[in-house]
Amino acid sequence: MSKRKASKHKIDRRLGENIWGRPKSSVNRRSYGPGQHGQRRKSKVSDFGLQLRAKQKLKGYYGDVTEKQFKATYQEAARMKGDTGQNLIGLLEQRLDMIVYRAKFAPTIFSARQIVSHGHIRVNGVKCNIASRRVRAGDVISLGPKAKEMALVAEAQALPEREVPDYVVAEGDKATFARVPTLDEVPYPVKMEPNLVVEFYSR
């Protein structure tokens, strides 16, 4: 598990958007970037800048995954048949930590990654502590015994700002990954532009 080097709210502020749709995001109070130069007037952004921003936003949303992991996922998406941007979203949504987050077993993607890495999640009844594990359609994700008693799990399930999407069927302490979603099905709080990510890596 890679260590996050920046506060999740600094990721929000650096991008200028509340990318997870959380009420506590500091962007809701301060829409400028962090640091002493955060309030400087923004200059016009180049095409490269727009592509880079789209990549950073998508990486940030999925828990600020490492560049190595993210690029490897893009390369796999590019080798698949069909639209590379759609393939990229599908692969990212198949990550185990993201399914845990989507099923509302954790309040944030970061806490989802943590409970996976601490061994509190089962995949088809078998303990798994690899957050980046690829979940297949039909796989059943469940909470381990200790996770069922965790306050953060109860907190996540009570969150009003997030609904469980159609491609994850959640029932109590279990959730089934029904299918790989398309971009339009993924409940992003902000607009994601995987086509710009494809352009970034295609330079």
Short mmCIF file of C-alpha atoms in Angstrom, two decimals:
data_model
loop_
_atom_site.label_atom_id
_atom_site.label_comp_id
_atom_site.label_asym_id
_atom_site.label_seq_id
_atom_site.Cartn_x
_atom_site.Cartn_y
_atom_site.Cartn_z
CA MET A 1 0.00 0.00 0.00
CA SER A 2 1.47 3.36 -1.05
CA LYS A 3 1.44 6.17 1.50
CA ARG A 4 -0.53 9.29 0.63
CA LYS A 5 1.84 12.24 0.83
CA ALA A 6 -0.76 15.02 0.81
CA SER A 7 -3.95 15.74 2.74
CA LYS A 8 -6.98 14.67 0.72
CA HIS A 9 -8.43 18.17 1.09
CA LYS A 10 -5.24 19.67 -0.35
CA ILE A 11 -5.84 17.48 -3.41
CA ASP A 12 -9.31 19.09 -3.65
CA ARG A 13 -7.92 22.60 -3.29
CA ARG A 14 -5.06 22.05 -5.71
CA LEU A 15 -7.59 21.01 -8.35
CA GLY A 16 -10.10 23.68 -7.32
CA GLU A 17 -12.95 21.16 -7.17
CA ASN A 18 -14.66 19.04 -4.53
CA ILE A 19 -13.85 15.84 -6.42
CA TRP A 20 -15.46 13.46 -3.87
CA GLY A 21 -18.52 15.63 -3.19
CA ARG A 22 -17.84 15.68 0.56
CA PRO A 23 -19.53 18.38 2.68
CA LYS A 24 -16.32 18.77 4.76
CA SER A 25 -14.14 19.59 1.75
CA SER A 26 -12.19 22.82 2.29
CA VAL A 27 -12.97 23.81 -1.33
CA ASN A 28 -16.45 24.63 -0.07
CA ARG A 29 -14.87 27.46 1.98
CA ARG A 30 -11.67 28.26 0.06
CA SER A 31 -11.82 27.60 -3.68
CA TYR A 32 -8.22 28.72 -4.28
CA GLY A 33 -5.16 26.49 -4.06
CA PRO A 34 -3.25 25.71 -0.84
CA GLY A 35 -0.12 27.59 0.22
CA GLN A 36 0.91 31.25 0.27
CA HIS A 37 0.61 31.61 -3.52
CA GLY A 38 -2.73 29.85 -3.79
CA GLN A 39 -4.70 33.06 -4.41
CA ARG A 40 -2.63 34.25 -7.36
CA ARG A 41 -4.65 35.03 -10.48
CA LYS A 42 -4.79 31.95 -12.69
CA SER A 43 -3.27 32.27 -16.17
CA LYS A 44 -4.70 30.62 -19.28
CA VAL A 45 -4.17 26.86 -19.22
CA SER A 46 -2.54 25.17 -22.22
CA ASP A 47 -3.81 21.96 -23.85
CA PHE A 48 -1.09 20.07 -21.99
CA GLY A 49 -2.19 21.74 -18.75
CA LEU A 50 -5.81 20.65 -19.32
CA GLN A 51 -4.70 17.08 -20.05
CA LEU A 52 -2.47 16.99 -16.97
CA ARG A 53 -5.26 18.38 -14.80
CA ALA A 54 -7.69 15.73 -16.08
CA LYS A 55 -5.15 13.02 -15.23
CA GLN A 56 -4.46 14.43 -11.74
CA LYS A 57 -8.20 14.71 -11.04
CA LEU A 58 -8.88 11.11 -12.06
CA LYS A 59 -5.84 9.83 -10.13
CA GLY A 60 -6.87 11.86 -7.09
CA TYR A 61 -10.44 10.60 -7.17
CA TYR A 62 -9.29 6.99 -7.05
CA GLY A 63 -7.29 7.62 -3.88
CA ASP A 64 -4.30 9.42 -5.41
CA VAL A 65 -2.91 6.18 -6.87
CA THR A 66 0.77 6.22 -7.80
CA GLU A 67 1.81 7.33 -11.28
CA LYS A 68 3.31 3.89 -11.91
CA GLN A 69 0.02 2.14 -11.08
CA PHE A 70 -2.09 4.64 -12.99
CA LYS A 71 0.06 4.51 -16.14
CA ALA A 72 0.05 0.70 -16.05
CA THR A 73 -3.76 0.77 -15.85
CA TYR A 74 -3.89 3.17 -18.82
CA GLN A 75 -1.56 0.93 -20.85
CA GLU A 76 -3.79 -2.08 -20.13
CA ALA A 77 -6.85 -0.05 -21.16
CA ALA A 78 -5.12 0.94 -24.43
CA ARG A 79 -4.44 -2.72 -25.27
CA MET A 80 -8.11 -3.67 -24.82
CA LYS A 81 -10.69 -3.53 -27.61
CA GLY A 82 -12.98 -0.52 -27.70
CA ASP A 83 -12.68 3.04 -26.41
CA THR A 84 -9.55 3.49 -24.29
CA GLY A 85 -11.15 6.13 -22.04
CA GLN A 86 -14.12 3.90 -21.27
CA ASN A 87 -11.78 0.94 -20.70
CA LEU A 88 -9.71 3.02 -18.26
CA ILE A 89 -12.77 3.95 -16.20
CA GLY A 90 -13.91 0.32 -16.19
CA LEU A 91 -10.54 -0.91 -14.91
CA LEU A 92 -10.39 1.76 -12.18
CA GLU A 93 -13.92 0.90 -11.05
CA GLN A 94 -12.89 -2.77 -10.74
CA ARG A 95 -10.32 -2.01 -8.04
CA LEU A 96 -11.22 -3.72 -4.75
CA ASP A 97 -10.86 -0.52 -2.71
CA MET A 98 -13.27 1.25 -5.09
CA ILE A 99 -15.90 -1.49 -4.79
CA VAL A 100 -15.61 -1.23 -0.97
CA TYR A 101 -16.14 2.54 -1.32
CA ARG A 102 -19.02 2.18 -3.80
CA ALA A 103 -20.77 -0.36 -1.52
CA LYS A 104 -20.65 2.25 1.30
CA PHE A 105 -18.48 0.05 3.50
CA ALA A 106 -16.15 3.06 4.01
CA PRO A 107 -16.78 6.83 4.08
CA THR A 108 -13.84 7.73 1.82
CA ILE A 109 -11.70 5.97 -0.79
CA PHE A 110 -8.74 6.37 1.57
CA SER A 111 -10.49 4.59 4.45
CA ALA A 112 -11.67 1.93 1.98
CA ARG A 113 -8.05 1.27 1.02
CA GLN A 114 -7.11 1.12 4.69
CA ILE A 115 -9.68 -1.47 5.71
CA VAL A 116 -8.68 -3.60 2.71
CA SER A 117 -4.97 -3.38 3.56
CA HIS A 118 -5.72 -4.28 7.21
CA GLY A 119 -7.36 -7.53 6.10
CA HIS A 120 -10.98 -6.67 6.93
CA ILE A 121 -12.41 -7.51 3.48
CA ARG A 122 -13.31 -10.87 1.95
CA VAL A 123 -13.59 -11.61 -1.79
CA ASN A 124 -15.78 -14.66 -2.42
CA GLY A 125 -15.20 -15.61 1.23
CA VAL A 126 -11.38 -15.33 1.09
CA LYS A 127 -9.49 -12.59 2.93
CA CYS A 128 -7.77 -10.11 0.58
CA ASN A 129 -5.53 -7.20 1.61
CA ILE A 130 -4.59 -5.95 -1.88
CA ALA A 131 -6.47 -2.71 -2.57
CA SER A 132 -5.65 -2.73 -6.30
CA ARG A 133 -6.98 -6.27 -6.83
CA ARG A 134 -9.17 -6.52 -9.93
CA VAL A 135 -12.72 -7.53 -9.04
CA ARG A 136 -14.63 -9.52 -11.67
CA ALA A 137 -18.35 -9.41 -12.45
CA GLY A 138 -20.15 -11.75 -10.07
CA ASP A 139 -17.55 -11.50 -7.29
CA VAL A 140 -18.98 -11.07 -3.79
CA ILE A 141 -17.26 -8.60 -1.46
CA SER A 142 -17.99 -8.91 2.26
CA LEU A 143 -16.90 -7.39 5.55
CA GLY A 144 -14.81 -9.44 7.97
CA PRO A 145 -16.06 -9.99 11.57
CA LYS A 146 -14.18 -7.02 13.07
CA ALA A 147 -15.16 -4.66 10.23
CA LYS A 148 -18.85 -5.24 10.97
CA GLU A 149 -18.34 -3.53 14.34
CA MET A 150 -16.33 -0.57 13.02
CA ALA A 151 -17.75 2.92 13.56
CA LEU A 152 -16.48 4.10 10.16
CA VAL A 153 -18.55 1.41 8.40
CA ALA A 154 -21.70 2.62 10.19
CA GLU A 155 -20.72 6.21 9.33
CA ALA A 156 -20.31 5.33 5.64
CA GLN A 157 -23.67 3.58 5.39
CA ALA A 158 -25.39 6.63 6.90
CA LEU A 159 -23.87 9.12 4.44
CA PRO A 160 -26.69 10.93 2.59
CA GLU A 161 -24.52 12.35 -0.22
CA ARG A 162 -23.68 8.98 -1.76
CA GLU A 163 -25.89 6.29 -3.25
CA VAL A 164 -24.77 2.78 -4.18
CA PRO A 165 -24.64 2.62 -8.01
CA ASP A 166 -26.60 0.03 -10.01
CA TYR A 167 -23.52 -2.01 -10.92
CA VAL A 168 -22.84 -2.80 -7.23
CA VAL A 169 -25.58 -4.76 -5.46
CA ALA A 170 -25.18 -4.16 -1.72
CA GLU A 171 -27.06 -6.25 0.84
CA GLY A 172 -26.10 -5.64 4.47
CA ASP A 173 -22.47 -6.61 4.98
CA LYS A 174 -22.09 -8.06 1.44
CA ALA A 175 -21.94 -6.54 -2.03
CA THR A 176 -21.86 -8.15 -5.47
CA PHE A 177 -20.04 -6.51 -8.36
CA ALA A 178 -22.70 -6.96 -11.04
CA ARG A 179 -20.88 -5.61 -14.11
CA VAL A 180 -18.17 -3.28 -15.35
CA PRO A 181 -19.77 0.18 -15.68
CA THR A 182 -19.58 2.69 -18.51
CA LEU A 183 -18.44 6.27 -17.89
CA ASP A 184 -22.03 7.53 -17.83
CA GLU A 185 -22.97 5.10 -15.05
CA VAL A 186 -20.21 6.11 -12.63
CA PRO A 187 -21.53 8.61 -10.02
CA TYR A 188 -18.72 11.18 -10.14
CA PRO A 189 -19.55 14.38 -8.20
CA VAL A 190 -17.55 16.36 -10.80
CA LYS A 191 -16.98 15.94 -14.53
CA MET A 192 -14.22 13.47 -15.39
CA GLU A 193 -12.56 13.59 -18.81
CA PRO A 194 -10.80 10.29 -19.54
CA ASN A 195 -10.46 11.35 -23.19
CA LEU A 196 -8.00 14.06 -22.05
CA VAL A 197 -6.09 11.44 -20.03
CA VAL A 198 -5.79 9.36 -23.22
CA GLU A 199 -4.48 12.44 -25.06
CA PHE A 200 -1.97 13.07 -22.25
CA TYR A 201 -0.45 9.60 -22.52
CA SER A 202 -0.66 9.56 -26.33
CA ARG A 203 1.66 12.57 -26.76
#
